[in-house]
PDB file of C-alpha atoms in Angstrom:
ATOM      1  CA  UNK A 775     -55.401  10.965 -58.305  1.00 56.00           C
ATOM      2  CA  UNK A 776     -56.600  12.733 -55.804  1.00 60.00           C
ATOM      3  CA  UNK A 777     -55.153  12.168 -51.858  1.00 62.00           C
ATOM      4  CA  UNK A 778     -57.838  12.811 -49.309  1.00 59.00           C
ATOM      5  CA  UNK A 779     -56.663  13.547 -45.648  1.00 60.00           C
ATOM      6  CA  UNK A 780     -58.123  11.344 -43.150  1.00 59.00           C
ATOM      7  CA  UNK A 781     -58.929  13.184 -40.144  1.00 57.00           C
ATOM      8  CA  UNK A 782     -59.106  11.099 -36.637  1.00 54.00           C
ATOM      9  CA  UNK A 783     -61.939  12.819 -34.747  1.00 56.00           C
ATOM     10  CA  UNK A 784     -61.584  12.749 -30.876  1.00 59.00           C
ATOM     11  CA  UNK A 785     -64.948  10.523 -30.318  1.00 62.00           C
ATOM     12  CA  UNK A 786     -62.828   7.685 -32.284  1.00 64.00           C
ATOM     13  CA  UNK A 787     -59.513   7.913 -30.360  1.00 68.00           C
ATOM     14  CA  UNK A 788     -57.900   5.060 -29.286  1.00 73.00           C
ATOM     15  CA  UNK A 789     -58.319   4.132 -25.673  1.00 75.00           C
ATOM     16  CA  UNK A 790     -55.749   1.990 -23.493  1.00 76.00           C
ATOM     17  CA  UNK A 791     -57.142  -0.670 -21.446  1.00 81.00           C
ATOM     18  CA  UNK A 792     -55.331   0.088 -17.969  1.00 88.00           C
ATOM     19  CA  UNK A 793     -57.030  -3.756 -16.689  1.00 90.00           C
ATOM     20  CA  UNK A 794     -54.350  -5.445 -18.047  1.00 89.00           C
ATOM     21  CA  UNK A 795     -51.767  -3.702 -17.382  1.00 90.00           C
ATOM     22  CA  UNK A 796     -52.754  -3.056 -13.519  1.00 93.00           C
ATOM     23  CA  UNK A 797     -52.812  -7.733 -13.908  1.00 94.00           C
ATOM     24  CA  UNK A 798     -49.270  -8.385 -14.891  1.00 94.00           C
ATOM     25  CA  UNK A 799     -47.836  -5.589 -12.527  1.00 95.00           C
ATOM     26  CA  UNK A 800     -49.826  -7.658  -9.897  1.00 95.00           C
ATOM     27  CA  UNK A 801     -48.328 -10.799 -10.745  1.00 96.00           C
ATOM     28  CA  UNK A 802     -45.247  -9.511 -11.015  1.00 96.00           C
ATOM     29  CA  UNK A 803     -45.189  -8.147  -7.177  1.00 95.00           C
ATOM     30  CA  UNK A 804     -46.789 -11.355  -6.114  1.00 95.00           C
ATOM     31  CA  UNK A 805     -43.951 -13.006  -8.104  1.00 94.00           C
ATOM     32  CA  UNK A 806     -40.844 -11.514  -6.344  1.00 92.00           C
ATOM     33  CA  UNK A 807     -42.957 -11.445  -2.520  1.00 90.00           C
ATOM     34  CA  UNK A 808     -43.154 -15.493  -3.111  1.00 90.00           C
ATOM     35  CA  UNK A 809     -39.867 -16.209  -4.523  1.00 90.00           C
ATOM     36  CA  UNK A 810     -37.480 -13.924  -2.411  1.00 86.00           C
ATOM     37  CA  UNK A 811     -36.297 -15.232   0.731  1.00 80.00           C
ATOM     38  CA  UNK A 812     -36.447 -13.372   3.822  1.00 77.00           C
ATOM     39  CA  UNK A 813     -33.565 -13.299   6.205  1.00 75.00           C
ATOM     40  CA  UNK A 814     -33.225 -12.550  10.449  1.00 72.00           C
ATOM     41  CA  UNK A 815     -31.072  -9.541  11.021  1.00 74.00           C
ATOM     42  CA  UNK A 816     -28.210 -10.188  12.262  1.00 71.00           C
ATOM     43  CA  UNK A 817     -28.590  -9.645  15.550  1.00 71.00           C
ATOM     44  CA  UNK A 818     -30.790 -12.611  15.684  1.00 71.00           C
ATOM     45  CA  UNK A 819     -28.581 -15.169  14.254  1.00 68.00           C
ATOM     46  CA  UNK A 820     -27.030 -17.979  16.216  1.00 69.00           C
ATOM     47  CA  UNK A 821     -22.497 -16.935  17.082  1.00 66.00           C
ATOM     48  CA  UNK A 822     -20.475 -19.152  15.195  1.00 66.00           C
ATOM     49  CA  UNK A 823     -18.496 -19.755  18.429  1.00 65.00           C
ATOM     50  CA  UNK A 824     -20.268 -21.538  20.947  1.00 62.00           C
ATOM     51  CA  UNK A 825     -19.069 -21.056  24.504  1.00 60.00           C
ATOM     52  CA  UNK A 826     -19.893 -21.988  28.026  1.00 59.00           C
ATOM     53  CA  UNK A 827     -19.778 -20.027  31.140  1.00 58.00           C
ATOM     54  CA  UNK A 828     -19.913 -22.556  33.644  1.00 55.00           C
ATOM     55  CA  UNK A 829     -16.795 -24.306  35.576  1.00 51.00           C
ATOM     56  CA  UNK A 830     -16.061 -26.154  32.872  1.00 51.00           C
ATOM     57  CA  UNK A 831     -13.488 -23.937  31.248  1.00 49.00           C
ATOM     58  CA  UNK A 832     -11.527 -24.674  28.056  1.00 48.00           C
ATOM     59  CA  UNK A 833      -7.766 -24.393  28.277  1.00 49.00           C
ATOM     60  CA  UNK A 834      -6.091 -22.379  25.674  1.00 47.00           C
ATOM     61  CA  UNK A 835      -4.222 -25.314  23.845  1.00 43.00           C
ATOM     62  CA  UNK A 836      -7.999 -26.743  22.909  1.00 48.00           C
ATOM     63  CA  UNK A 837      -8.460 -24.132  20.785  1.00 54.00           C
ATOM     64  CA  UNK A 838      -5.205 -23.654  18.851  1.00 71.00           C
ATOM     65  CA  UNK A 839      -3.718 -26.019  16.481  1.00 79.00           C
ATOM     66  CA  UNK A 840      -0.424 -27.752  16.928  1.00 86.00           C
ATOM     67  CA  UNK A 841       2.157 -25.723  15.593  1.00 88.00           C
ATOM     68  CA  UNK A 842       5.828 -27.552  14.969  1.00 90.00           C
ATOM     69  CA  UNK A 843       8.929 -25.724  13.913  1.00 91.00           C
ATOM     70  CA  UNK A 844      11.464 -27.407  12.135  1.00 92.00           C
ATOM     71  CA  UNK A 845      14.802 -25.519  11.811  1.00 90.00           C
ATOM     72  CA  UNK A 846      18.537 -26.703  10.798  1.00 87.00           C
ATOM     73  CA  UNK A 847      21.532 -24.784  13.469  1.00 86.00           C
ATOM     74  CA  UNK A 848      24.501 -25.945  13.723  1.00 86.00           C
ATOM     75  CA  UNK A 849      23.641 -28.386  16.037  1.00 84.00           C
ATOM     76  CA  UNK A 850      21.563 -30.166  13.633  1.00 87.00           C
ATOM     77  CA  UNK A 851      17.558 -30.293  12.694  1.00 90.00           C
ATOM     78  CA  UNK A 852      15.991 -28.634  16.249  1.00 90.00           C
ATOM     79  CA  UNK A 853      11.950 -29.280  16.739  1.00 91.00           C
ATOM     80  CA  UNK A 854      10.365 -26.807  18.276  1.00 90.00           C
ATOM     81  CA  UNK A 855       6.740 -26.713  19.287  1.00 87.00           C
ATOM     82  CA  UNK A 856       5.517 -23.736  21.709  1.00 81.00           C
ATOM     83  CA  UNK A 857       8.467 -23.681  24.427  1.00 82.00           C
ATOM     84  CA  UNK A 858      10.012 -27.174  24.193  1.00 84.00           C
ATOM     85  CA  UNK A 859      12.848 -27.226  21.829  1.00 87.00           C
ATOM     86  CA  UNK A 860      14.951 -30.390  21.175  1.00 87.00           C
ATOM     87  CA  UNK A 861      16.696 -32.003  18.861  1.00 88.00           C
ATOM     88  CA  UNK A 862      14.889 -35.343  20.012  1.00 88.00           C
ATOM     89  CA  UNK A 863      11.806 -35.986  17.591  1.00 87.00           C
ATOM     90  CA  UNK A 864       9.831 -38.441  20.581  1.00 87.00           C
ATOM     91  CA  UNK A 865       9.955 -35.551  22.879  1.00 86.00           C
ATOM     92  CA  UNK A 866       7.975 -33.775  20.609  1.00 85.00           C
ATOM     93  CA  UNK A 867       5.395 -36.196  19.832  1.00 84.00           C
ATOM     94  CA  UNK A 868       4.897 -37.523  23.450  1.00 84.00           C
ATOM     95  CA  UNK A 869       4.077 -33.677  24.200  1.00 83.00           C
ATOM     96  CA  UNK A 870       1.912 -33.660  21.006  1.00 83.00           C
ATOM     97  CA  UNK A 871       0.141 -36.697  22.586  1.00 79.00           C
ATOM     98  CA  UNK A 872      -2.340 -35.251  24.874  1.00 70.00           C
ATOM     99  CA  UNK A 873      -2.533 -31.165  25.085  1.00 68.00           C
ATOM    100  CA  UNK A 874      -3.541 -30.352  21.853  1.00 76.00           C
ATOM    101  CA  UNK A 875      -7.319 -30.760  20.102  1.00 76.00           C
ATOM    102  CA  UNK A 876      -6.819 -33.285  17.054  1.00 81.00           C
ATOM    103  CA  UNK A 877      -9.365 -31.428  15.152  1.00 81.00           C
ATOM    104  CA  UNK A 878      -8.093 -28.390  14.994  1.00 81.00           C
ATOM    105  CA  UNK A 879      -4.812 -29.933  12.871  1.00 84.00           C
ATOM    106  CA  UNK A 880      -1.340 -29.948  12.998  1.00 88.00           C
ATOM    107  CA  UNK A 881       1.309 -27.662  11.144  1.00 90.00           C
ATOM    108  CA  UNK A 882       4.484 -27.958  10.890  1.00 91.00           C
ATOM    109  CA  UNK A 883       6.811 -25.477   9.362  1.00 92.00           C
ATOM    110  CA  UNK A 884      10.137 -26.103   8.043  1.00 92.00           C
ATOM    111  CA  UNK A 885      13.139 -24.015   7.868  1.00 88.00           C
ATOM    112  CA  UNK A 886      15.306 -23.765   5.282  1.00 84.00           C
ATOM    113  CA  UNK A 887      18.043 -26.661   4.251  1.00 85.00           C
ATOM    114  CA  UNK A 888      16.273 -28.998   6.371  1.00 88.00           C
ATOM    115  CA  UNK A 889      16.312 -32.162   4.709  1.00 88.00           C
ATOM    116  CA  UNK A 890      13.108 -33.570   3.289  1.00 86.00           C
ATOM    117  CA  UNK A 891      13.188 -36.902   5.912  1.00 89.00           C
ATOM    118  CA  UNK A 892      12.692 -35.090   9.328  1.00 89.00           C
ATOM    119  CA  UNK A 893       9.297 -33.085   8.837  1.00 89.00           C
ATOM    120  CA  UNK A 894       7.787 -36.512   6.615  1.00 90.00           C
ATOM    121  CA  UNK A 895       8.676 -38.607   9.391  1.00 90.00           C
ATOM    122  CA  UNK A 896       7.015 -36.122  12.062  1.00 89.00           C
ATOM    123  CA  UNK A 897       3.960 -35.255   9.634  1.00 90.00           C
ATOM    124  CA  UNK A 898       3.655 -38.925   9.647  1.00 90.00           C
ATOM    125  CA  UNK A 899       3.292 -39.287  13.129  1.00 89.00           C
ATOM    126  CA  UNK A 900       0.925 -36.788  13.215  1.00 88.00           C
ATOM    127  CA  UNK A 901      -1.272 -38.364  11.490  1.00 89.00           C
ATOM    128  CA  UNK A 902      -1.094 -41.570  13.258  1.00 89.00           C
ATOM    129  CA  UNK A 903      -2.017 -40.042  16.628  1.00 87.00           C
ATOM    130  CA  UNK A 904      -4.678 -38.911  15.167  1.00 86.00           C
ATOM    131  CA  UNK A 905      -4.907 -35.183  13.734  1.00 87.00           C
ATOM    132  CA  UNK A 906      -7.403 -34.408  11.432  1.00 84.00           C
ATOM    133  CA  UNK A 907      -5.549 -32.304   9.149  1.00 87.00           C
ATOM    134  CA  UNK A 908      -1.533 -32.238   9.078  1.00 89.00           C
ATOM    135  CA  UNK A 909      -0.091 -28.996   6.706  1.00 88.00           C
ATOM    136  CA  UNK A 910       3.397 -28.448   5.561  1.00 89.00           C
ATOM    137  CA  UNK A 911       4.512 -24.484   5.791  1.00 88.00           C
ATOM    138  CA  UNK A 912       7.497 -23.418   4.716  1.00 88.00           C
ATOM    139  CA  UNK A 913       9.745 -20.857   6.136  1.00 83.00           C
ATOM    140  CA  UNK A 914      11.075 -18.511   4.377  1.00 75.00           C
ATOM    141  CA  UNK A 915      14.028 -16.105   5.297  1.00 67.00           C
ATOM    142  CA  UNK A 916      12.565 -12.373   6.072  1.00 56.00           C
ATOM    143  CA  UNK A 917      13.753  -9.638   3.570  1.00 47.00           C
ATOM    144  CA  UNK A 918      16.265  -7.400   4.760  1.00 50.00           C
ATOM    145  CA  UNK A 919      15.321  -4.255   6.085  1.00 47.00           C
ATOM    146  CA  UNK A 920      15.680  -1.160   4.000  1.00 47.00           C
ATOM    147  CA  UNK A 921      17.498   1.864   5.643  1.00 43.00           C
TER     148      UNK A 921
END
């Protein structure tokens, strides 16, 4: 048995159709140009915080939430909210009544070996005058400083 050797001449060479190939990368550009989404830089987006220059000014307290300590001395439980500081729970919530924004929430952070009663009762009041959001932070003692 005799094995002949089959010789590929170069008139018979394969040829590659570049037609189709030059198609699907086409479709594939048109592809990503339709389906990606083009966004403004940054410079021409809208601030997040909207403000006016006019007279109508905002006071500070409109844009901070209420924030109520609640720490045991040994006095007793002492409420604390910016610089009024009783013992007296309705002096805190007539104050709370109408300089702070309602939206903007209400936290109240307790110190430690305060019982459980005084902050519920004052988050609870909170809440009926109206904040949106009332949180409970605890306070916890600092380390001590290493020297």
């Amino acid at each position: 048995m005799k094995l002949t050797q089959r010789r590929i001449s170069r008139q018979g060479a394969l040829e590659l159709s570049m037609t189709s190939m030059i198609d699907v990368v086409f479709l594939l550009l048109i592809f990503f140009l339709v389906t990606s989404a083009f966004v403004p830089p940054e410079q021409q987006l809208p601030a997040a915080i909207k403000y006016s220059l006019g007279t109508d000014r905002q006071t500070q307290s409109d844009l901070e939430p209420a924030i109520i300590d609640v720490i045991n001395s040994e006095a007793g439980v002492i409420y604390r909210l910016g610089g009024v500081q009783t013992a007296d729970r309705q002096v805190i919530t007539s104050s709370l009544k109408g300089s702070f924004d309602k939206s903007a929430g209400a936290f109240v952070r307790v110190g430690d070996e305060v019982p459980f009663d005084y902050p519920a009762q004052l988050m609870h009041e909170c809440r009926e005058m109206g904040f949106t959001t009332v949180t409970y932070i605890p306070l916890t003692r600092s380390a001590p400083s290493a020297r």
